[in-house]
Amino acid sequence: MSIPVVTVGDSRDDLVGGLERLHGPVSVVRRCSELAELLAACQSGLARAAVVAAGSEELTASLVDRLSAVGVVVIALTDNPEETVRLRTIGVAAEARAIGAAALAARISAAVAQLSGAGDGPGLAAGGGASS
């Protein structure tokens, strides 16, 4: 199964590039400059997952619900423990900014599989994540 991903926010160039170089099921199809662009791309059916590399504090439960409604999981990168708790509460998979490309790809794959299996929402709040 191919998993198209859109990203937003400045991340380590090697992280997004690393996802692309894995040549696995996860592929970056668009790099967005802001959350509004990411939302539009996801609502058009372009992606199954969204990686928020910076600006996770702008994510709201409403935005996450809108993405979930169109079959998109959200993974945010943060090193702030309070932000991690908040994100997981609203259904976002939160991972450390230092996560490697292979671990991020695995987390994206697991989140997409979980959403596809659950069918009624992201269900990631309690799951935590496979941080590296």
mmCIF file of C-alpha atoms in Angstrom:
data_model
loop_
_atom_site.group_PDB
_atom_site.id
_atom_site.type_symbol
_atom_site.label_atom_id
_atom_site.label_comp_id
_atom_site.label_asym_id
_atom_site.label_seq_id
_atom_site.Cartn_x
_atom_site.Cartn_y
_atom_site.Cartn_z
ATOM 1 C CA MET A 1 0.000 0.000 0.000
ATOM 2 C CA SER A 2 1.331 3.407 -0.969
ATOM 3 C CA ILE A 3 0.965 6.133 1.645
ATOM 4 C CA PRO A 4 1.101 9.659 0.215
ATOM 5 C CA VAL A 5 2.210 12.244 2.785
ATOM 6 C CA VAL A 6 2.075 16.025 2.890
ATOM 7 C CA THR A 7 4.317 18.011 5.210
ATOM 8 C CA VAL A 8 4.277 21.485 6.700
ATOM 9 C CA GLY A 9 6.913 23.376 8.621
ATOM 10 C CA ASP A 10 10.651 23.498 8.441
ATOM 11 C CA SER A 11 12.129 20.179 9.393
ATOM 12 C CA ARG A 12 15.561 18.798 9.081
ATOM 13 C CA ASP A 13 16.009 18.544 5.319
ATOM 14 C CA ASP A 14 17.426 15.072 5.784
ATOM 15 C CA LEU A 15 14.198 13.933 7.478
ATOM 16 C CA VAL A 16 11.864 14.642 4.555
ATOM 17 C CA GLY A 17 14.608 13.708 2.114
ATOM 18 C CA GLY A 18 15.171 10.554 4.136
ATOM 19 C CA LEU A 19 11.513 9.607 3.787
ATOM 20 C CA GLU A 20 11.829 10.064 0.041
ATOM 21 C CA ARG A 21 15.038 8.021 -0.137
ATOM 22 C CA LEU A 22 13.536 5.051 1.713
ATOM 23 C CA HIS A 23 11.600 4.115 -1.442
ATOM 24 C CA GLY A 24 9.071 2.406 0.806
ATOM 25 C CA PRO A 25 5.324 2.781 0.980
ATOM 26 C CA VAL A 26 5.583 6.280 2.503
ATOM 27 C CA SER A 27 6.211 9.016 -0.044
ATOM 28 C CA VAL A 28 6.159 12.781 0.336
ATOM 29 C CA VAL A 29 3.862 14.168 -2.341
ATOM 30 C CA ARG A 30 3.804 17.809 -1.243
ATOM 31 C CA ARG A 31 5.626 20.194 1.062
ATOM 32 C CA CYS A 32 3.248 22.904 2.244
ATOM 33 C CA SER A 33 4.162 26.342 3.551
ATOM 34 C CA GLU A 34 1.264 26.636 6.030
ATOM 35 C CA LEU A 35 -1.487 24.604 7.673
ATOM 36 C CA ALA A 36 -4.207 26.050 5.413
ATOM 37 C CA GLU A 37 -2.354 24.711 2.371
ATOM 38 C CA LEU A 38 -1.899 21.340 4.082
ATOM 39 C CA LEU A 39 -5.619 21.175 4.888
ATOM 40 C CA ALA A 40 -6.562 21.987 1.289
ATOM 41 C CA ALA A 41 -4.171 19.357 -0.058
ATOM 42 C CA CYS A 42 -5.553 16.733 2.297
ATOM 43 C CA GLN A 43 -9.177 17.604 1.606
ATOM 44 C CA SER A 44 -8.509 17.239 -2.120
ATOM 45 C CA GLY A 45 -7.578 13.601 -1.483
ATOM 46 C CA LEU A 46 -3.869 14.079 -2.145
ATOM 47 C CA ALA A 47 -2.643 12.453 1.092
ATOM 48 C CA ARG A 48 -3.335 9.804 3.713
ATOM 49 C CA ALA A 49 -0.988 11.353 6.290
ATOM 50 C CA ALA A 50 0.171 14.829 7.281
ATOM 51 C CA VAL A 51 3.447 15.515 9.056
ATOM 52 C CA VAL A 52 3.569 18.786 10.972
ATOM 53 C CA ALA A 53 7.281 19.402 11.456
ATOM 54 C CA ALA A 54 6.856 22.836 13.022
ATOM 55 C CA GLY A 55 3.933 24.882 14.289
ATOM 56 C CA SER A 56 2.090 22.060 16.038
ATOM 57 C CA GLU A 57 0.701 24.603 18.507
ATOM 58 C CA GLU A 58 -1.571 25.781 15.670
ATOM 59 C CA LEU A 59 -3.261 22.370 15.465
ATOM 60 C CA THR A 60 -6.753 22.297 16.955
ATOM 61 C CA ALA A 61 -9.161 19.465 17.644
ATOM 62 C CA SER A 62 -11.431 20.852 14.915
ATOM 63 C CA LEU A 63 -8.641 20.806 12.330
ATOM 64 C CA VAL A 64 -7.615 17.275 13.308
ATOM 65 C CA ASP A 65 -11.267 16.163 13.078
ATOM 66 C CA ARG A 66 -11.533 17.676 9.586
ATOM 67 C CA LEU A 67 -8.423 15.798 8.481
ATOM 68 C CA SER A 68 -9.596 12.564 10.079
ATOM 69 C CA ALA A 69 -12.955 12.910 8.297
ATOM 70 C CA VAL A 70 -11.157 12.727 4.943
ATOM 71 C CA GLY A 71 -9.009 9.766 6.028
ATOM 72 C CA VAL A 72 -5.824 11.644 6.953
ATOM 73 C CA VAL A 73 -3.764 10.973 10.076
ATOM 74 C CA VAL A 74 -1.672 13.723 11.634
ATOM 75 C CA ILE A 75 1.829 13.232 13.002
ATOM 76 C CA ALA A 76 3.433 16.228 14.701
ATOM 77 C CA LEU A 77 7.068 16.613 15.660
ATOM 78 C CA THR A 78 7.735 18.286 18.999
ATOM 79 C CA ASP A 79 10.171 18.085 21.872
ATOM 80 C CA ASN A 80 7.850 19.841 24.320
ATOM 81 C CA PRO A 81 6.313 17.330 26.794
ATOM 82 C CA GLU A 82 3.248 19.515 27.470
ATOM 83 C CA GLU A 83 2.639 19.938 23.731
ATOM 84 C CA THR A 84 2.990 16.167 23.260
ATOM 85 C CA VAL A 85 0.235 15.568 25.828
ATOM 86 C CA ARG A 86 -2.011 18.207 24.242
ATOM 87 C CA LEU A 87 -1.490 16.785 20.764
ATOM 88 C CA ARG A 88 -2.254 13.223 21.821
ATOM 89 C CA THR A 89 -5.400 14.469 23.565
ATOM 90 C CA ILE A 90 -6.731 15.869 20.271
ATOM 91 C CA GLY A 91 -5.841 12.728 18.306
ATOM 92 C CA VAL A 92 -2.438 13.619 16.905
ATOM 93 C CA ALA A 93 0.476 11.213 16.955
ATOM 94 C CA ALA A 94 3.326 13.185 18.513
ATOM 95 C CA GLU A 95 6.939 12.230 17.939
ATOM 96 C CA ALA A 96 10.275 13.725 18.919
ATOM 97 C CA ARG A 97 11.847 16.096 16.399
ATOM 98 C CA ALA A 98 14.939 13.883 16.365
ATOM 99 C CA ILE A 99 13.028 10.874 15.015
ATOM 100 C CA GLY A 100 14.780 9.146 12.139
ATOM 101 C CA ALA A 101 13.251 8.774 8.698
ATOM 102 C CA ALA A 102 12.740 5.004 8.983
ATOM 103 C CA ALA A 103 11.082 5.319 12.401
ATOM 104 C CA LEU A 104 8.868 8.148 11.132
ATOM 105 C CA ALA A 105 7.861 6.087 8.098
ATOM 106 C CA ALA A 106 6.966 3.191 10.406
ATOM 107 C CA ARG A 107 4.935 5.514 12.640
ATOM 108 C CA ILE A 108 3.102 6.951 9.632
ATOM 109 C CA SER A 109 2.336 3.436 8.358
ATOM 110 C CA ALA A 110 1.050 2.343 11.778
ATOM 111 C CA ALA A 111 -1.112 5.450 12.181
ATOM 112 C CA VAL A 112 -2.647 5.025 8.723
ATOM 113 C CA ALA A 113 -3.320 1.344 9.422
ATOM 114 C CA GLN A 114 -4.907 2.227 12.759
ATOM 115 C CA LEU A 115 -7.164 4.873 11.186
ATOM 116 C CA SER A 116 -8.124 2.524 8.370
ATOM 117 C CA GLY A 117 -8.920 -0.229 10.859
ATOM 118 C CA ALA A 118 -10.778 1.960 13.327
ATOM 119 C CA GLY A 119 -12.914 3.755 10.780
ATOM 120 C CA ASP A 120 -14.259 6.163 13.380
ATOM 121 C CA GLY A 121 -11.427 8.548 14.163
ATOM 122 C CA PRO A 122 -7.706 8.740 14.687
ATOM 123 C CA GLY A 123 -7.636 6.798 17.950
ATOM 124 C CA LEU A 124 -4.037 7.829 18.485
ATOM 125 C CA ALA A 125 -4.419 9.765 21.703
ATOM 126 C CA ALA A 126 -3.941 6.788 23.973
ATOM 127 C CA GLY A 127 -1.566 4.911 21.736
ATOM 128 C CA GLY A 128 1.438 7.110 22.179
ATOM 129 C CA GLY A 129 4.003 6.327 19.606
ATOM 130 C CA ALA A 130 7.030 4.412 18.573
ATOM 131 C CA SER A 131 9.562 7.089 19.373
ATOM 132 C CA SER A 132 13.173 6.580 18.597
#
